[in-house]
CSV table of C-alpha atoms and ligand atoms in Angstrom, one decimal:
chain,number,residue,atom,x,y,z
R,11,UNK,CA,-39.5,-8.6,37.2
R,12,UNK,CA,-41.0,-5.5,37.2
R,13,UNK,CA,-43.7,-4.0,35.5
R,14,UNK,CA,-42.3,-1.9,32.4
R,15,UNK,CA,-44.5,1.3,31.0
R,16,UNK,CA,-45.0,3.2,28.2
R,17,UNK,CA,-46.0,-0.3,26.2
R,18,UNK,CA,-49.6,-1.0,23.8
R,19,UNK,CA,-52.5,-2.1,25.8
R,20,UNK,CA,-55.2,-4.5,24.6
R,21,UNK,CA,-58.6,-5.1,25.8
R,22,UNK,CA,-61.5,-6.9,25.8
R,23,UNK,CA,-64.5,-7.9,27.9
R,24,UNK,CA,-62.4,-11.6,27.9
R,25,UNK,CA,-60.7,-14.2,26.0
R,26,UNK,CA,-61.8,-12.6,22.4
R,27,UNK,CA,-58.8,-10.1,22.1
R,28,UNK,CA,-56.0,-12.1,22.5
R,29,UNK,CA,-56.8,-13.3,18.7
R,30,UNK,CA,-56.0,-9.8,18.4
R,31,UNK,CA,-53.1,-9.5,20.6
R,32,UNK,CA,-51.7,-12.9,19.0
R,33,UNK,CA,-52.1,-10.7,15.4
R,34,UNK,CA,-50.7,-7.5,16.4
R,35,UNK,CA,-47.1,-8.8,18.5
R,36,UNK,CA,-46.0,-10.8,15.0
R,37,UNK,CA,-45.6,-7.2,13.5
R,38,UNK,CA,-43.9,-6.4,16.4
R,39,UNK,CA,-40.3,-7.4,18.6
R,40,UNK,CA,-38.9,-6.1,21.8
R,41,UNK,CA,-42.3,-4.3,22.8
R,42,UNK,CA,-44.3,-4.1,25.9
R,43,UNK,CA,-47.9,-5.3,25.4
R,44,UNK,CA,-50.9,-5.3,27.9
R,45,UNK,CA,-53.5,-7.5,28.4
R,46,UNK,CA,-57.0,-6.9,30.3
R,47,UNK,CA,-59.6,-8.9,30.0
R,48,UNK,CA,-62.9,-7.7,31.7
R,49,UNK,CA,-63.9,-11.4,32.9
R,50,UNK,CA,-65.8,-10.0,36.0
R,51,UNK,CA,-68.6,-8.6,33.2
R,52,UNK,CA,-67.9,-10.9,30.7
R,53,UNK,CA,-70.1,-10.8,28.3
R,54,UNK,CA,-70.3,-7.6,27.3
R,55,UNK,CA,-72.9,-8.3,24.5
R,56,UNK,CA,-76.2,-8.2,26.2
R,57,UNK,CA,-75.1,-5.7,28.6
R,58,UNK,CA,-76.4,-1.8,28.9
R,59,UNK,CA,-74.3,1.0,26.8
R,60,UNK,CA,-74.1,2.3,30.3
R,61,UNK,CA,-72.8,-1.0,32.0
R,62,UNK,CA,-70.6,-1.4,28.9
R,63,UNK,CA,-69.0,2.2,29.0
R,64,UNK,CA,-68.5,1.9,32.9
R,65,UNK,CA,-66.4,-1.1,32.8
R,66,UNK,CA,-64.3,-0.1,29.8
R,67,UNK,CA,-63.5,3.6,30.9
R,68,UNK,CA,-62.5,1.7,34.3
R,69,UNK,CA,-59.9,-0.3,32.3
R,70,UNK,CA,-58.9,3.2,30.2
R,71,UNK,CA,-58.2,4.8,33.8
R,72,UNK,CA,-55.8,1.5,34.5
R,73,UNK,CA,-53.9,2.5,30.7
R,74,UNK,CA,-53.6,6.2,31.7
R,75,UNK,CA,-51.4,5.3,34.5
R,76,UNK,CA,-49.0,2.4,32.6
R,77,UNK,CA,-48.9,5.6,30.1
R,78,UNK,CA,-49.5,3.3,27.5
R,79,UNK,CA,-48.2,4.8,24.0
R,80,UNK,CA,-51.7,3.4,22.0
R,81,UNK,CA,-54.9,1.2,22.9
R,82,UNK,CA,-56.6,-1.5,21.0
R,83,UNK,CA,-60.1,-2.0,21.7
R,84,UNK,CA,-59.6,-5.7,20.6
R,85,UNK,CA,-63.7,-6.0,21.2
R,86,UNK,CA,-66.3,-5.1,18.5
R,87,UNK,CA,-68.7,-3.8,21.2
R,88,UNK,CA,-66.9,-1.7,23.3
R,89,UNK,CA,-66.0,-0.1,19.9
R,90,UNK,CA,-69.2,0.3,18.9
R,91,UNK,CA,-70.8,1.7,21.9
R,92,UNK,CA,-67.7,4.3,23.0
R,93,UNK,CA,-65.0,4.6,20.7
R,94,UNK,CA,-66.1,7.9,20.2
R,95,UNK,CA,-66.0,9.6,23.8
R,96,UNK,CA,-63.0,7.5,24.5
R,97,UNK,CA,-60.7,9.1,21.8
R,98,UNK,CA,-62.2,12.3,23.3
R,99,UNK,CA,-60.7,12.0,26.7
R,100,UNK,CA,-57.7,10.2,26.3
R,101,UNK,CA,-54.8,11.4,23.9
R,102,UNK,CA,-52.9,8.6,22.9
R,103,UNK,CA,-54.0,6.8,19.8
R,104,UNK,CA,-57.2,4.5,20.6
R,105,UNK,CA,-57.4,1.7,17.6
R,106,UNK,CA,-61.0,0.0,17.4
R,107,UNK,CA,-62.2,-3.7,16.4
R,108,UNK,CA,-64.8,-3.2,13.0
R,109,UNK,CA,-66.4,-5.9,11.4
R,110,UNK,CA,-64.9,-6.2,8.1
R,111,UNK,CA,-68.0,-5.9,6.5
R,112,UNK,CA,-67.1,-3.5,3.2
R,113,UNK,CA,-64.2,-6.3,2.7
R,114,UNK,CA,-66.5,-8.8,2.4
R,115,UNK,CA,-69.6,-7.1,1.0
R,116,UNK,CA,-66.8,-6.3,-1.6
R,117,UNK,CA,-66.9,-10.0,-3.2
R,118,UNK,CA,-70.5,-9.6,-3.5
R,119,UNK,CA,-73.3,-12.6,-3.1
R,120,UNK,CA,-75.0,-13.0,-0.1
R,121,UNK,CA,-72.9,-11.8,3.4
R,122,UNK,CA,-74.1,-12.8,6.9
R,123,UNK,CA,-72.5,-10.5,9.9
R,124,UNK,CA,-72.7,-11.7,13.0
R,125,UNK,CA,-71.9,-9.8,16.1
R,126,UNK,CA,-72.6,-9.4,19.7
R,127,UNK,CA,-76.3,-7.8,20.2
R,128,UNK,CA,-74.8,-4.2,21.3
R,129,UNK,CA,-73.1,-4.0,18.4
R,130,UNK,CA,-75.6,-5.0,16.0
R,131,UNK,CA,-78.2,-2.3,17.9
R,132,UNK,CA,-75.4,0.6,17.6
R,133,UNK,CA,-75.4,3.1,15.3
R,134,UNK,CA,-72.0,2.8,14.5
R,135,UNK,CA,-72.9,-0.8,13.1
R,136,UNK,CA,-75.7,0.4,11.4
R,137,UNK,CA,-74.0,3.4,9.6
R,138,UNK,CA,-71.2,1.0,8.7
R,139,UNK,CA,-73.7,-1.6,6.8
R,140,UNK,CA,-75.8,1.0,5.8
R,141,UNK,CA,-72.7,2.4,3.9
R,142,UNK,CA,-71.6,-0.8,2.6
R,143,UNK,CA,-75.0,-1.2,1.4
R,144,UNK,CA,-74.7,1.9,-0.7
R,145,UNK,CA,-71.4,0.7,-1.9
R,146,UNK,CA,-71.8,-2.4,-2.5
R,147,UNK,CA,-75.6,-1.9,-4.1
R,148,UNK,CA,-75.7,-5.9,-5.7
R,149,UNK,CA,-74.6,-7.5,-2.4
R,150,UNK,CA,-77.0,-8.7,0.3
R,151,UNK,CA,-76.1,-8.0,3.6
R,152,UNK,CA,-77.5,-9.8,6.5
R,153,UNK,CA,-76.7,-9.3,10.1
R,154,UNK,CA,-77.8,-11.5,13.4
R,155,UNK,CA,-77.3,-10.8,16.9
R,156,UNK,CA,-75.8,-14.0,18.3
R,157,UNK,CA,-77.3,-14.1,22.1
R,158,UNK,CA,-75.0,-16.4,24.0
R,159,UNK,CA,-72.2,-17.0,21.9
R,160,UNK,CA,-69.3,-15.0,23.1
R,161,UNK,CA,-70.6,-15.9,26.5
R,162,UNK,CA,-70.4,-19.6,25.2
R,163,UNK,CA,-66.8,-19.4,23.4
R,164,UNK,CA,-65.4,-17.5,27.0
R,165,UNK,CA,-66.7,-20.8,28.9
R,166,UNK,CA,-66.1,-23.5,26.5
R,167,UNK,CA,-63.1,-22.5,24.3
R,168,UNK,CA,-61.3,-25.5,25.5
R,169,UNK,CA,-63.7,-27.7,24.8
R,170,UNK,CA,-63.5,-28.8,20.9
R,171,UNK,CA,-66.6,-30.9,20.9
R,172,UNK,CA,-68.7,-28.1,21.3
R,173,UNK,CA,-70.1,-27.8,18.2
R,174,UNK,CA,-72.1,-24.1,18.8
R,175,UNK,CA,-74.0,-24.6,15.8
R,176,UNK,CA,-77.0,-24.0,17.5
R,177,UNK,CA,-76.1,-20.2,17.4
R,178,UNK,CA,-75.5,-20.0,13.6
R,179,UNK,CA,-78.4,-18.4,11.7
R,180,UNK,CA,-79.7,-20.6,9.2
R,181,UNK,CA,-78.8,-20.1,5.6
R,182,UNK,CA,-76.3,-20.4,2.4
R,183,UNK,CA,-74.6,-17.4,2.8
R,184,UNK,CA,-71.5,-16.5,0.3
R,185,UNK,CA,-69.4,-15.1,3.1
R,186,UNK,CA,-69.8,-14.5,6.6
R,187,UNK,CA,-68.1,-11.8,8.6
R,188,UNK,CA,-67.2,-12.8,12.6
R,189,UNK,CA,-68.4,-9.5,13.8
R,190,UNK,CA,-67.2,-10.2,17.6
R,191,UNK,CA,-63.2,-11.3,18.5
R,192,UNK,CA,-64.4,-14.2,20.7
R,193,UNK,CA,-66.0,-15.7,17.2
R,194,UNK,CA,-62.7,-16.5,15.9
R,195,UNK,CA,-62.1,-19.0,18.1
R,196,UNK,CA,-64.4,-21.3,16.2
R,197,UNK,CA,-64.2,-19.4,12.9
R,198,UNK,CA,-63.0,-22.7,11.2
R,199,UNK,CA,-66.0,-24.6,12.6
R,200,UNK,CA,-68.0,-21.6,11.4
R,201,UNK,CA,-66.6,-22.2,8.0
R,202,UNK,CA,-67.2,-25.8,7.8
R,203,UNK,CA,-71.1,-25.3,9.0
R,204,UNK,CA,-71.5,-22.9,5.8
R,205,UNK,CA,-68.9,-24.1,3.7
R,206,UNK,CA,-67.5,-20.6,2.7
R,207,UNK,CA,-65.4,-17.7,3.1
R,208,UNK,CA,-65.3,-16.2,6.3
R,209,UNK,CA,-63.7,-12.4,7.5
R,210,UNK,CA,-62.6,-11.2,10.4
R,211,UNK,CA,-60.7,-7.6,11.1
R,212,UNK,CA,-57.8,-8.6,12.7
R,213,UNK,CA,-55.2,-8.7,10.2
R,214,UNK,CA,-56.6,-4.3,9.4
R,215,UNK,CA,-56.1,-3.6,13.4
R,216,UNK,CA,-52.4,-4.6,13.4
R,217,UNK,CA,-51.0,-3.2,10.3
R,218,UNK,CA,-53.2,0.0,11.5
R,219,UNK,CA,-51.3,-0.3,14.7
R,220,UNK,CA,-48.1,-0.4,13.2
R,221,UNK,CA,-49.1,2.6,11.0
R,222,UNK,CA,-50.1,4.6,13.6
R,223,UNK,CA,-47.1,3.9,16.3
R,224,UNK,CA,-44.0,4.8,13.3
R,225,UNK,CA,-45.9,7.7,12.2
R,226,UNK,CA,-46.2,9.0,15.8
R,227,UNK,CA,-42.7,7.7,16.2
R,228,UNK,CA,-41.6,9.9,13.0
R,229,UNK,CA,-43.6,12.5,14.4
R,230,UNK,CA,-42.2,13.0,17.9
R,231,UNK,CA,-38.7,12.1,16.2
R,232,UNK,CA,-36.9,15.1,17.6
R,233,UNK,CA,-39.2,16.4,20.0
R,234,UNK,CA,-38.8,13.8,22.8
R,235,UNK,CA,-36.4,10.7,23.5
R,236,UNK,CA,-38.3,7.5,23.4
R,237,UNK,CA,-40.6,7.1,26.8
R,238,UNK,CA,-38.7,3.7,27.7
R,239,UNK,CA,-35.8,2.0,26.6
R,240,UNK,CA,-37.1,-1.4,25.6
R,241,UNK,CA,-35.8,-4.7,27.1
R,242,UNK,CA,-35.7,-8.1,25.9
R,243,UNK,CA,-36.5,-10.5,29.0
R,244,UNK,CA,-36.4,-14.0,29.2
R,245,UNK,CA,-39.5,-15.3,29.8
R,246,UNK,CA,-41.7,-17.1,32.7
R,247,UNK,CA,-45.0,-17.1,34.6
R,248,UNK,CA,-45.1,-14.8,37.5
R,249,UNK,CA,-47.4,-13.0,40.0
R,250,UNK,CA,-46.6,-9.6,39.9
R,251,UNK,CA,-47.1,-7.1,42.4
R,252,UNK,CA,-47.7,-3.2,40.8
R,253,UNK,CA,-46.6,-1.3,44.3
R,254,UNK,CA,-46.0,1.8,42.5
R,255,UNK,CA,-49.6,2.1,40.5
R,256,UNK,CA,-50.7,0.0,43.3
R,257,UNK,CA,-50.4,3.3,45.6
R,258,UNK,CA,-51.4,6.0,43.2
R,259,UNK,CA,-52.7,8.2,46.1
R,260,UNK,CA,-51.3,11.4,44.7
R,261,UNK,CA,-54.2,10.9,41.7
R,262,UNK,CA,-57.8,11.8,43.2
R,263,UNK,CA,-59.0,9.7,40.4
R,264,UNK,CA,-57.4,6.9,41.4
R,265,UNK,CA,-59.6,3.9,40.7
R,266,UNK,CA,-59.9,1.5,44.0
R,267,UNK,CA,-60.3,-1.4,41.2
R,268,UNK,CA,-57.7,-0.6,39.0
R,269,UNK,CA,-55.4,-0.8,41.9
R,270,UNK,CA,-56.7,-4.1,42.5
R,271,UNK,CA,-56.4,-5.2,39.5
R,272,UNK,CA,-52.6,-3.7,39.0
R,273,UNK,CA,-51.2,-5.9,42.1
R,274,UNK,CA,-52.6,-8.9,40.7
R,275,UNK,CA,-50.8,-8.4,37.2
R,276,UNK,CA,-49.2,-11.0,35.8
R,277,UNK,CA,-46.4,-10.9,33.4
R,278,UNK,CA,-46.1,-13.8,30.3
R,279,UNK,CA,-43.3,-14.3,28.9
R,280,UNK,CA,-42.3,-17.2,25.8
R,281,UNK,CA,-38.8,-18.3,26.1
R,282,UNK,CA,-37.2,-17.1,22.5
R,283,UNK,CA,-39.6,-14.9,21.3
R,284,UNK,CA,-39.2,-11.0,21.6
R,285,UNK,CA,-42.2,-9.4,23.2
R,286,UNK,CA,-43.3,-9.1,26.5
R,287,UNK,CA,-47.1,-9.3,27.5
R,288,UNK,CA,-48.3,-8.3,31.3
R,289,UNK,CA,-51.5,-9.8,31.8
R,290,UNK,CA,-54.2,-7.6,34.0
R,291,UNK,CA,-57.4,-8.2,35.1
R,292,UNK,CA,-59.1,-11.0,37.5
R,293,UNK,CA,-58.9,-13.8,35.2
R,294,UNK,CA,-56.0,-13.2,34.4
R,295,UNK,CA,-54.6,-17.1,34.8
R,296,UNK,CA,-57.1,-18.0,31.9
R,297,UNK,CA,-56.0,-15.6,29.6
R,298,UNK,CA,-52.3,-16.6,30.0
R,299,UNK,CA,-53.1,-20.2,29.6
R,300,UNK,CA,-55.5,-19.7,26.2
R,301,UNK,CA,-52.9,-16.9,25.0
R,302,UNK,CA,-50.1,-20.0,25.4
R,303,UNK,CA,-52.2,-23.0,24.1
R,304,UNK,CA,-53.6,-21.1,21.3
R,305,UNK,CA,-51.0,-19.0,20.0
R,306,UNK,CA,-47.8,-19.7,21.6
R,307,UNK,CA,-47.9,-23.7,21.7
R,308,UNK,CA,-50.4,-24.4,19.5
M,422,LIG,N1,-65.2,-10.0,22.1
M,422,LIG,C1,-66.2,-9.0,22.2
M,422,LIG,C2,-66.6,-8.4,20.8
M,422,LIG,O1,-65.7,-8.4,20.0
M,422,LIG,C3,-67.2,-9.0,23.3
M,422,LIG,C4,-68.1,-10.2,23.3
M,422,LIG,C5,-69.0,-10.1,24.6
M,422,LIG,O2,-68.4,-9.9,25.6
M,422,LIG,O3,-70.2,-10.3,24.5
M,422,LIG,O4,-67.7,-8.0,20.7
């Protein structure tokens, strides 16, 4: 089966954006989705802004050659610490993961965000309480930088005894805001422990997706026929070897990891259903197996 381009590509330092991904392909059928997970720096959250924007404009270079028609950013960090210069050097729509924190500072009382600890130090966090703070005047808004729990959820997300309560701030919050896509994964438990509402973004960043890919489509209507005719496949689990990114000389740029990465693609496939998801990246395996017993199975 070979590697089809032109599709949407998702990424995330590791298992946290396939919530995402799981959102985004019900809106869709018949498309061509990528998946990279970063597991080689996972976690992200404690990381440098310099170490963070390295290994995500490493995976942009990988998009830029599967022409992919959009990006999600399916990780609050990476948003938060380059969204900005990456919509400046690429040109194909780049869709971000925000904590929904107007939505829930909306229904007042007392919210708690938690996020990774590179979001909750970036500006682009700040501004965004900071402005739901002026909005939203009567509602207390507290955030907390979870140390250890992405990197916790990435290594036990199998495991369902694993309570993580230990990295829950104390408190009776109203609502509580899962500021970091690898928080969903125990966002029921994280509901039980508080007893209350909790928000996540995901839900926003696929009907934005959708929004943005038939407006382009409208746009581009009569200018240029569709990049790739999409294909229905039947599915299964394969290795899957990228020989024609995988050689790439032509491009200077050519990233000696993204080729590596590339050859080891995997493509995942669900018998029935419509989309078809290539999975990139070094832990690739994991990803297919979580993306199958959490969304596809289970
Ligand atoms: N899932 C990511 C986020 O939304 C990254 C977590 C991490 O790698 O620390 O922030």
């Amino acid at each position: 089966m070979k590697l089809v381009k032109g599709g949407i590509a998702f990424f995330d330092s590791g298992i946290g954006g396939l919530t995402v991904l799981a959102e985004c392909e019900k809106l869709f059928s018949k498309e061509i989705f990528y998946y990279y997970g970063d597991h080689s720096h996972a976690p992200y959250g404690n990381l440098s802004n310099r170490k963070i924007k390295k290994y995500v404009f490493r995976a942009f270079r990988l998009f830029k050659k599967l022409r992919v028609k959009a990006v999600v950013v399916a990780c609050n960090t990476a948003t938060a610490v380059c969204i900005e210069s990456l919509r400046k050097k690429y040109k194909f729509p780049i869709i971000g993961a925000e904590p929904a924190v107007l939505a829930a500072a909306k229904q007042g009382g007392e919210v708690f965000v938690l996020s990774t600890r590179a979001t909750y130090q970036s500006d682009r966090f700040q501004n965004l309480c900071k402005k739901a703070r002026a909005k939203f005047p009567n509602t207390l808004i507290r955030t907390f930088a979870c140390d250890g729990l992405a990197g916790a959820i990435e290594d036990n997300v199998e495991n369902f005894e694993n309570d993580f309560t230990e990295f829950f701030p104390k408190g009776n919050p109203t609502s509580v805001v899962l500021g970091c896509t690898h928080y969903i994964y125990i966002g029921r438990k994280i509901k039980n422990y508080y007893g209350c509402k909790i928000y996540d973004g995901n839900r926003g960043i696929a009907l934005r997706l959708k929004t943005i890919l038939e407006d382009n489509r409208q746009k581009n209507w009569d200018e240029q026929p569709p990049l790739r005719k999409k294909r229905a496949f039947l599915g299964f689990l394969t290795t899957f070897n990228s020989k024609k990114i995988a050689k790439g000389k032509k491009n200077k740029n050519t990233n000696e990891c993204s080729r590596k990465m590339s050859k080891k693609a995997l493509k995942y496939k669900e018998k029935g259903e419509k989309n078809t998801i290539f999975f990139f990246g070094k832990n690739r395996q994991k990803d297919v197996k979580i993306y199958e017993q959490m969304f596809v199975l289970g």
